[in-house]
Amino acid sequence: VATTYSLTNTPLTVTDPAGDVTRTCYDGLDRATVAVDPTGRATRTTYNLAGQPTLVERWFTASLTDATCTLTQAREPHLTTNRWRGMEYNVGGLQSAEIDGNGNRTTMDYDGLGRLMRTTFADTKFIQTVRNERDQVVITTKRSGDVHQTFYDAMGRVERVWEHGPAATYPVGRITRTSFDLASRPVCGRMSRPRPPRPSTTRCSATSAPTATIPWAGSSSTGSPPTTGPWARRSRS
């Protein structure tokens, strides 16, 4: 690999073992503004005063021998803009939005500590995360609407996870519980599952049952799995 550099030690051209060359051009602050691939296709990046990229444009061409990376328009007729990605930022410098070439807008919201809480997509679906004072994730809402809730013990260990639909009430859903020994090693895992498929429970060992009775998801009690009816099944070791 052969590389040429500018007077400020930024790489200008890179030639790989196959002889293919790429070129990068910079602005006065040594920020990469144009990147040209071996086929001559070029991408242009624009920055704000804080040095954050605000616009990435494609569908240009440039000569690999041109040290100024002069761009030539190569956008296809069905395209109305060279924008590939646009980025916006809030007053704290965190990215607050991303816009694609079709104008679809994805927004990001943060809490007071600058942690990403919610990403909302152009179709109004979203991903949301809630954290506790220990910065542990306690609730995650997926784009599908499904919810994962995580419960921790006093030592910050995950002792229960409840996965359920957006309108479910406890204990409907899949519940996973974990027990620990005095060395904080997981020694017992227990799970109940929604219907369908039929409920099932994992045991702490092959020879002993769980030390606690687990609610069977979808049931109205906290007893064992049903022994009669269409959901009846034999216990397994």
PDB file of C-alpha atoms in Angstrom:
ATOM      1  CA  VAL A   1       0.000   0.000   0.000  1.00  0.00           C
ATOM      2  CA  ALA A   2       1.344   3.414  -0.984  1.00  0.00           C
ATOM      3  CA  THR A   3       0.071   6.640   0.590  1.00  0.00           C
ATOM      4  CA  THR A   4       0.758  10.283  -0.193  1.00  0.00           C
ATOM      5  CA  TYR A   5       0.311  12.994   2.427  1.00  0.00           C
ATOM      6  CA  SER A   6      -0.335  16.711   2.594  1.00  0.00           C
ATOM      7  CA  LEU A   7       1.908  19.198   4.378  1.00  0.00           C
ATOM      8  CA  THR A   8      -0.290  18.745   7.454  1.00  0.00           C
ATOM      9  CA  ASN A   9       0.155  14.964   7.350  1.00  0.00           C
ATOM     10  CA  THR A  10      -3.333  14.085   6.126  1.00  0.00           C
ATOM     11  CA  PRO A  11      -3.545  11.214   3.610  1.00  0.00           C
ATOM     12  CA  LEU A  12      -4.297  12.422   0.085  1.00  0.00           C
ATOM     13  CA  THR A  13      -4.108   9.281  -2.036  1.00  0.00           C
ATOM     14  CA  VAL A  14      -3.934   5.607  -1.182  1.00  0.00           C
ATOM     15  CA  THR A  15      -2.879   2.957  -3.700  1.00  0.00           C
ATOM     16  CA  ASP A  16      -3.690  -0.627  -2.760  1.00  0.00           C
ATOM     17  CA  PRO A  17      -1.741  -3.747  -3.875  1.00  0.00           C
ATOM     18  CA  ALA A  18      -4.029  -4.115  -6.898  1.00  0.00           C
ATOM     19  CA  GLY A  19      -3.094  -0.631  -8.065  1.00  0.00           C
ATOM     20  CA  ASP A  20      -6.475   0.933  -7.285  1.00  0.00           C
ATOM     21  CA  VAL A  21      -6.268   4.531  -6.107  1.00  0.00           C
ATOM     22  CA  THR A  22      -8.535   6.540  -3.811  1.00  0.00           C
ATOM     23  CA  ARG A  23      -8.261  10.272  -3.201  1.00  0.00           C
ATOM     24  CA  THR A  24      -9.417  12.513  -0.344  1.00  0.00           C
ATOM     25  CA  CYS A  25      -9.617  16.300  -0.343  1.00  0.00           C
ATOM     26  CA  TYR A  26      -9.889  18.515   2.748  1.00  0.00           C
ATOM     27  CA  ASP A  27     -11.066  21.960   3.766  1.00  0.00           C
ATOM     28  CA  GLY A  28      -8.938  24.553   5.544  1.00  0.00           C
ATOM     29  CA  LEU A  29      -9.502  22.794   8.874  1.00  0.00           C
ATOM     30  CA  ASP A  30      -8.286  19.451   7.533  1.00  0.00           C
ATOM     31  CA  ARG A  31     -11.769  17.953   7.519  1.00  0.00           C
ATOM     32  CA  ALA A  32     -12.363  15.418   4.756  1.00  0.00           C
ATOM     33  CA  THR A  33     -14.808  17.062   2.349  1.00  0.00           C
ATOM     34  CA  VAL A  34     -14.536  14.934  -0.797  1.00  0.00           C
ATOM     35  CA  ALA A  35     -13.738  11.230  -1.098  1.00  0.00           C
ATOM     36  CA  VAL A  36     -13.153   9.696  -4.538  1.00  0.00           C
ATOM     37  CA  ASP A  37     -13.207   5.919  -5.015  1.00  0.00           C
ATOM     38  CA  PRO A  38     -11.146   4.004  -7.625  1.00  0.00           C
ATOM     39  CA  THR A  39     -13.954   4.277 -10.193  1.00  0.00           C
ATOM     40  CA  GLY A  40     -14.092   8.069  -9.901  1.00  0.00           C
ATOM     41  CA  ARG A  41     -17.321   8.223  -7.924  1.00  0.00           C
ATOM     42  CA  ALA A  42     -17.180  11.032  -5.386  1.00  0.00           C
ATOM     43  CA  THR A  43     -18.914  11.813  -2.092  1.00  0.00           C
ATOM     44  CA  ARG A  44     -19.022  15.302  -0.576  1.00  0.00           C
ATOM     45  CA  THR A  45     -19.429  16.068   3.137  1.00  0.00           C
ATOM     46  CA  THR A  46     -20.428  19.420   4.640  1.00  0.00           C
ATOM     47  CA  TYR A  47     -19.784  20.401   8.282  1.00  0.00           C
ATOM     48  CA  ASN A  48     -21.169  22.899  10.777  1.00  0.00           C
ATOM     49  CA  LEU A  49     -19.079  25.306  12.852  1.00  0.00           C
ATOM     50  CA  ALA A  50     -18.605  22.620  15.501  1.00  0.00           C
ATOM     51  CA  GLY A  51     -17.054  20.271  12.956  1.00  0.00           C
ATOM     52  CA  GLN A  52     -20.023  17.911  12.860  1.00  0.00           C
ATOM     53  CA  PRO A  53     -21.165  16.545   9.492  1.00  0.00           C
ATOM     54  CA  THR A  54     -24.488  18.064   8.437  1.00  0.00           C
ATOM     55  CA  LEU A  55     -24.809  16.855   4.854  1.00  0.00           C
ATOM     56  CA  VAL A  56     -23.446  13.896   2.890  1.00  0.00           C
ATOM     57  CA  GLU A  57     -23.963  14.072  -0.879  1.00  0.00           C
ATOM     58  CA  ARG A  58     -23.411  11.390  -3.496  1.00  0.00           C
ATOM     59  CA  TRP A  59     -23.757  10.959  -7.242  1.00  0.00           C
ATOM     60  CA  PHE A  60     -20.775  13.051  -8.269  1.00  0.00           C
ATOM     61  CA  THR A  61     -17.644  12.108 -10.179  1.00  0.00           C
ATOM     62  CA  ALA A  62     -14.123  13.496  -9.893  1.00  0.00           C
ATOM     63  CA  SER A  63     -10.740  12.798 -11.420  1.00  0.00           C
ATOM     64  CA  LEU A  64      -8.303  10.839  -9.295  1.00  0.00           C
ATOM     65  CA  THR A  65      -5.478  12.981 -10.683  1.00  0.00           C
ATOM     66  CA  ASP A  66      -7.168  16.263  -9.719  1.00  0.00           C
ATOM     67  CA  ALA A  67      -5.698  17.476  -6.434  1.00  0.00           C
ATOM     68  CA  THR A  68      -8.662  19.836  -5.929  1.00  0.00           C
ATOM     69  CA  CYS A  69     -11.338  17.141  -6.336  1.00  0.00           C
ATOM     70  CA  THR A  70     -13.458  19.224  -8.686  1.00  0.00           C
ATOM     71  CA  LEU A  71     -16.892  17.610  -8.815  1.00  0.00           C
ATOM     72  CA  THR A  72     -18.975  16.791 -11.872  1.00  0.00           C
ATOM     73  CA  GLN A  73     -22.694  16.183 -11.521  1.00  0.00           C
ATOM     74  CA  ALA A  74     -23.584  12.517 -12.185  1.00  0.00           C
ATOM     75  CA  ARG A  75     -27.046  12.317 -10.672  1.00  0.00           C
ATOM     76  CA  GLU A  76     -29.500  10.100 -12.512  1.00  0.00           C
ATOM     77  CA  PRO A  77     -32.624  11.765 -13.964  1.00  0.00           C
ATOM     78  CA  HIS A  78     -35.026  10.217 -11.454  1.00  0.00           C
ATOM     79  CA  LEU A  79     -33.135  11.777  -8.538  1.00  0.00           C
ATOM     80  CA  THR A  80     -33.998  15.313  -7.446  1.00  0.00           C
ATOM     81  CA  THR A  81     -31.186  15.864  -4.953  1.00  0.00           C
ATOM     82  CA  ASN A  82     -27.641  14.740  -4.281  1.00  0.00           C
ATOM     83  CA  ARG A  83     -28.409  14.420  -0.600  1.00  0.00           C
ATOM     84  CA  TRP A  84     -27.759  10.967   0.755  1.00  0.00           C
ATOM     85  CA  ARG A  85     -27.926  11.881   4.440  1.00  0.00           C
ATOM     86  CA  GLY A  86     -28.600  15.084   6.345  1.00  0.00           C
ATOM     87  CA  MET A  87     -27.893  15.479  10.051  1.00  0.00           C
ATOM     88  CA  GLU A  88     -29.204  17.964  12.618  1.00  0.00           C
ATOM     89  CA  TYR A  89     -27.995  18.572  16.174  1.00  0.00           C
ATOM     90  CA  ASN A  90     -29.473  20.000  19.353  1.00  0.00           C
ATOM     91  CA  VAL A  91     -27.953  22.822  21.411  1.00  0.00           C
ATOM     92  CA  GLY A  92     -25.928  20.270  23.360  1.00  0.00           C
ATOM     93  CA  GLY A  93     -24.271  18.984  20.206  1.00  0.00           C
ATOM     94  CA  LEU A  94     -26.111  15.661  20.154  1.00  0.00           C
ATOM     95  CA  GLN A  95     -27.568  14.461  16.887  1.00  0.00           C
ATOM     96  CA  SER A  96     -31.293  15.186  16.940  1.00  0.00           C
ATOM     97  CA  ALA A  97     -32.333  14.142  13.432  1.00  0.00           C
ATOM     98  CA  GLU A  98     -31.237  12.302  10.307  1.00  0.00           C
ATOM     99  CA  ILE A  99     -32.876  12.864   6.921  1.00  0.00           C
ATOM    100  CA  ASP A 100     -32.395  10.503   3.996  1.00  0.00           C
ATOM    101  CA  GLY A 101     -32.422  11.308   0.302  1.00  0.00           C
ATOM    102  CA  ASN A 102     -36.193  10.884   0.103  1.00  0.00           C
ATOM    103  CA  GLY A 103     -36.817  13.338   2.907  1.00  0.00           C
ATOM    104  CA  ASN A 104     -37.660  10.650   5.459  1.00  0.00           C
ATOM    105  CA  ARG A 105     -36.833  12.003   8.890  1.00  0.00           C
ATOM    106  CA  THR A 106     -35.645  10.067  11.942  1.00  0.00           C
ATOM    107  CA  THR A 107     -35.475  11.993  15.216  1.00  0.00           C
ATOM    108  CA  MET A 108     -33.587  11.324  18.444  1.00  0.00           C
ATOM    109  CA  ASP A 109     -34.531  12.458  21.956  1.00  0.00           C
ATOM    110  CA  TYR A 110     -32.259  12.432  25.003  1.00  0.00           C
ATOM    111  CA  ASP A 111     -32.639  12.707  28.745  1.00  0.00           C
ATOM    112  CA  GLY A 112     -30.976  15.365  30.899  1.00  0.00           C
ATOM    113  CA  LEU A 113     -27.762  13.334  31.033  1.00  0.00           C
ATOM    114  CA  GLY A 114     -27.438  13.144  27.265  1.00  0.00           C
ATOM    115  CA  ARG A 115     -28.503   9.513  27.062  1.00  0.00           C
ATOM    116  CA  LEU A 116     -30.511   8.481  24.022  1.00  0.00           C
ATOM    117  CA  MET A 117     -34.077   7.775  25.151  1.00  0.00           C
ATOM    118  CA  ARG A 118     -36.139   7.584  22.005  1.00  0.00           C
ATOM    119  CA  THR A 119     -35.618   7.174  18.268  1.00  0.00           C
ATOM    120  CA  THR A 120     -38.692   7.980  16.167  1.00  0.00           C
ATOM    121  CA  PHE A 121     -38.778   6.872  12.542  1.00  0.00           C
ATOM    122  CA  ALA A 122     -40.504   8.430   9.554  1.00  0.00           C
ATOM    123  CA  ASP A 123     -43.408   5.975   9.844  1.00  0.00           C
ATOM    124  CA  THR A 124     -43.974   7.200  13.466  1.00  0.00           C
ATOM    125  CA  LYS A 125     -42.808   3.891  14.929  1.00  0.00           C
ATOM    126  CA  PHE A 126     -40.165   4.254  17.593  1.00  0.00           C
ATOM    127  CA  ILE A 127     -37.599   2.605  19.825  1.00  0.00           C
ATOM    128  CA  GLN A 128     -37.520   3.841  23.412  1.00  0.00           C
ATOM    129  CA  THR A 129     -35.261   3.096  26.362  1.00  0.00           C
ATOM    130  CA  VAL A 130     -35.757   3.998  30.030  1.00  0.00           C
ATOM    131  CA  ARG A 131     -32.840   3.776  32.462  1.00  0.00           C
ATOM    132  CA  ASN A 132     -32.617   3.840  36.244  1.00  0.00           C
ATOM    133  CA  GLU A 133     -30.305   5.878  38.462  1.00  0.00           C
ATOM    134  CA  ARG A 134     -27.596   3.252  37.962  1.00  0.00           C
ATOM    135  CA  ASP A 135     -27.752   3.747  34.179  1.00  0.00           C
ATOM    136  CA  GLN A 136     -29.248   0.280  33.793  1.00  0.00           C
ATOM    137  CA  VAL A 137     -31.889  -0.280  31.131  1.00  0.00           C
ATOM    138  CA  VAL A 138     -35.222  -1.019  32.813  1.00  0.00           C
ATOM    139  CA  ILE A 139     -37.707  -0.673  29.934  1.00  0.00           C
ATOM    140  CA  THR A 140     -37.107  -1.111  26.213  1.00  0.00           C
ATOM    141  CA  THR A 141     -39.898  -0.556  23.714  1.00  0.00           C
ATOM    142  CA  LYS A 142     -39.088  -2.076  20.337  1.00  0.00           C
ATOM    143  CA  ARG A 143     -40.126  -0.785  16.938  1.00  0.00           C
ATOM    144  CA  SER A 144     -42.698  -3.582  16.768  1.00  0.00           C
ATOM    145  CA  GLY A 145     -44.311  -2.280  19.963  1.00  0.00           C
ATOM    146  CA  ASP A 146     -43.121  -5.199  22.082  1.00  0.00           C
ATOM    147  CA  VAL A 147     -41.785  -4.261  25.503  1.00  0.00           C
ATOM    148  CA  HIS A 148     -38.900  -5.706  27.511  1.00  0.00           C
ATOM    149  CA  GLN A 149     -38.858  -4.845  31.216  1.00  0.00           C
ATOM    150  CA  THR A 150     -35.832  -5.722  33.304  1.00  0.00           C
ATOM    151  CA  PHE A 151     -35.881  -5.928  37.098  1.00  0.00           C
ATOM    152  CA  TYR A 152     -32.735  -5.790  39.234  1.00  0.00           C
ATOM    153  CA  ASP A 153     -31.993  -6.851  42.780  1.00  0.00           C
ATOM    154  CA  ALA A 154     -30.327  -4.648  45.406  1.00  0.00           C
ATOM    155  CA  MET A 155     -26.899  -5.575  44.027  1.00  0.00           C
ATOM    156  CA  GLY A 156     -27.778  -4.512  40.497  1.00  0.00           C
ATOM    157  CA  ARG A 157     -28.098  -8.029  39.107  1.00  0.00           C
ATOM    158  CA  VAL A 158     -30.799  -8.943  36.609  1.00  0.00           C
ATOM    159  CA  GLU A 159     -33.253 -11.084  38.534  1.00  0.00           C
ATOM    160  CA  ARG A 160     -36.286 -10.930  36.246  1.00  0.00           C
ATOM    161  CA  VAL A 161     -37.069 -10.048  32.624  1.00  0.00           C
ATOM    162  CA  TRP A 162     -40.629  -9.641  31.404  1.00  0.00           C
ATOM    163  CA  GLU A 163     -41.182  -9.621  27.630  1.00  0.00           C
ATOM    164  CA  HIS A 164     -44.671  -8.747  26.475  1.00  0.00           C
ATOM    165  CA  GLY A 165     -46.857  -6.989  23.935  1.00  0.00           C
ATOM    166  CA  PRO A 166     -47.798  -3.310  24.187  1.00  0.00           C
ATOM    167  CA  ALA A 167     -51.152  -3.897  25.925  1.00  0.00           C
ATOM    168  CA  ALA A 168     -50.284  -6.957  28.022  1.00  0.00           C
ATOM    169  CA  THR A 169     -50.894  -7.133  31.758  1.00  0.00           C
ATOM    170  CA  TYR A 170     -48.743  -9.158  34.113  1.00  0.00           C
ATOM    171  CA  PRO A 171     -48.124 -12.077  33.911  1.00  0.00           C
ATOM    172  CA  VAL A 172     -49.045 -12.371  30.219  1.00  0.00           C
ATOM    173  CA  GLY A 173     -45.842 -12.669  28.206  1.00  0.00           C
ATOM    174  CA  ARG A 174     -42.538 -14.406  28.726  1.00  0.00           C
ATOM    175  CA  ILE A 175     -41.002 -14.117  32.172  1.00  0.00           C
ATOM    176  CA  THR A 176     -37.445 -15.167  32.928  1.00  0.00           C
ATOM    177  CA  ARG A 177     -36.124 -15.278  36.493  1.00  0.00           C
ATOM    178  CA  THR A 178     -32.571 -15.840  37.673  1.00  0.00           C
ATOM    179  CA  SER A 179     -31.278 -16.740  41.147  1.00  0.00           C
ATOM    180  CA  PHE A 180     -27.703 -16.226  42.329  1.00  0.00           C
ATOM    181  CA  ASP A 181     -25.445 -17.800  44.935  1.00  0.00           C
ATOM    182  CA  LEU A 182     -23.400 -15.834  47.478  1.00  0.00           C
ATOM    183  CA  ALA A 183     -20.670 -15.325  44.871  1.00  0.00           C
ATOM    184  CA  SER A 184     -23.179 -13.701  42.488  1.00  0.00           C
ATOM    185  CA  ARG A 185     -23.043 -16.681  40.156  1.00  0.00           C
ATOM    186  CA  PRO A 186     -26.334 -17.574  38.439  1.00  0.00           C
ATOM    187  CA  VAL A 187     -27.462 -20.906  39.839  1.00  0.00           C
ATOM    188  CA  CYS A 188     -31.083 -21.159  38.760  1.00  0.00           C
ATOM    189  CA  GLY A 189     -32.964 -19.960  35.709  1.00  0.00           C
ATOM    190  CA  ARG A 190     -36.719 -20.235  35.370  1.00  0.00           C
ATOM    191  CA  MET A 191     -38.967 -19.197  32.513  1.00  0.00           C
ATOM    192  CA  SER A 192     -42.638 -19.051  31.652  1.00  0.00           C
ATOM    193  CA  ARG A 193     -43.762 -18.536  28.074  1.00  0.00           C
ATOM    194  CA  PRO A 194     -46.835 -17.129  26.357  1.00  0.00           C
ATOM    195  CA  ARG A 195     -49.441 -19.129  24.464  1.00  0.00           C
ATOM    196  CA  PRO A 196     -48.933 -20.242  21.778  1.00  0.00           C
ATOM    197  CA  PRO A 197     -46.509 -22.007  22.000  1.00  0.00           C
ATOM    198  CA  ARG A 198     -47.551 -23.909  25.083  1.00  0.00           C
ATOM    199  CA  PRO A 199     -46.010 -22.842  28.395  1.00  0.00           C
ATOM    200  CA  SER A 200     -42.808 -24.480  29.512  1.00  0.00           C
ATOM    201  CA  THR A 201     -40.538 -24.163  32.511  1.00  0.00           C
ATOM    202  CA  THR A 202     -36.822 -24.781  32.774  1.00  0.00           C
ATOM    203  CA  ARG A 203     -35.641 -26.405  35.971  1.00  0.00           C
ATOM    204  CA  CYS A 204     -32.667 -25.534  38.116  1.00  0.00           C
ATOM    205  CA  SER A 205     -31.275 -29.032  37.630  1.00  0.00           C
ATOM    206  CA  ALA A 206     -32.217 -32.348  36.082  1.00  0.00           C
ATOM    207  CA  THR A 207     -33.236 -33.830  39.416  1.00  0.00           C
ATOM    208  CA  SER A 208     -35.011 -31.035  41.284  1.00  0.00           C
ATOM    209  CA  ALA A 209     -37.890 -28.685  40.562  1.00  0.00           C
ATOM    210  CA  PRO A 210     -37.606 -24.898  40.758  1.00  0.00           C
ATOM    211  CA  THR A 211     -37.498 -23.523  44.285  1.00  0.00           C
ATOM    212  CA  ALA A 212     -40.447 -21.203  43.590  1.00  0.00           C
ATOM    213  CA  THR A 213     -43.697 -21.488  41.706  1.00  0.00           C
ATOM    214  CA  ILE A 214     -43.671 -19.436  38.514  1.00  0.00           C
ATOM    215  CA  PRO A 215     -46.843 -17.858  37.069  1.00  0.00           C
ATOM    216  CA  TRP A 216     -47.710 -19.432  33.755  1.00  0.00           C
ATOM    217  CA  ALA A 217     -48.072 -16.698  31.187  1.00  0.00           C
ATOM    218  CA  GLY A 218     -51.646 -16.187  30.148  1.00  0.00           C
ATOM    219  CA  SER A 219     -53.057 -17.847  33.257  1.00  0.00           C
ATOM    220  CA  SER A 220     -55.105 -16.155  35.950  1.00  0.00           C
ATOM    221  CA  SER A 221     -53.266 -17.763  38.836  1.00  0.00           C
ATOM    222  CA  THR A 222     -49.757 -18.404  40.017  1.00  0.00           C
ATOM    223  CA  GLY A 223     -50.098 -22.167  40.150  1.00  0.00           C
ATOM    224  CA  SER A 224     -48.518 -24.926  38.134  1.00  0.00           C
ATOM    225  CA  PRO A 225     -49.272 -25.505  34.426  1.00  0.00           C
ATOM    226  CA  PRO A 226     -52.751 -26.913  33.763  1.00  0.00           C
ATOM    227  CA  THR A 227     -53.259 -30.657  34.063  1.00  0.00           C
ATOM    228  CA  THR A 228     -56.552 -30.735  32.155  1.00  0.00           C
ATOM    229  CA  GLY A 229     -57.875 -29.134  28.996  1.00  0.00           C
ATOM    230  CA  PRO A 230     -56.159 -28.364  25.675  1.00  0.00           C
ATOM    231  CA  TRP A 231     -53.102 -26.853  27.345  1.00  0.00           C
ATOM    232  CA  ALA A 232     -52.500 -29.755  29.707  1.00  0.00           C
ATOM    233  CA  ARG A 233     -49.040 -31.256  29.607  1.00  0.00           C
ATOM    234  CA  ARG A 234     -46.855 -33.500  31.636  1.00  0.00           C
ATOM    235  CA  SER A 235     -44.113 -32.052  33.770  1.00  0.00           C
ATOM    236  CA  ARG A 236     -40.659 -32.796  32.494  1.00  0.00           C
ATOM    237  CA  SER A 237     -37.437 -33.229  34.359  1.00  0.00           C
TER     238      SER A 237
END
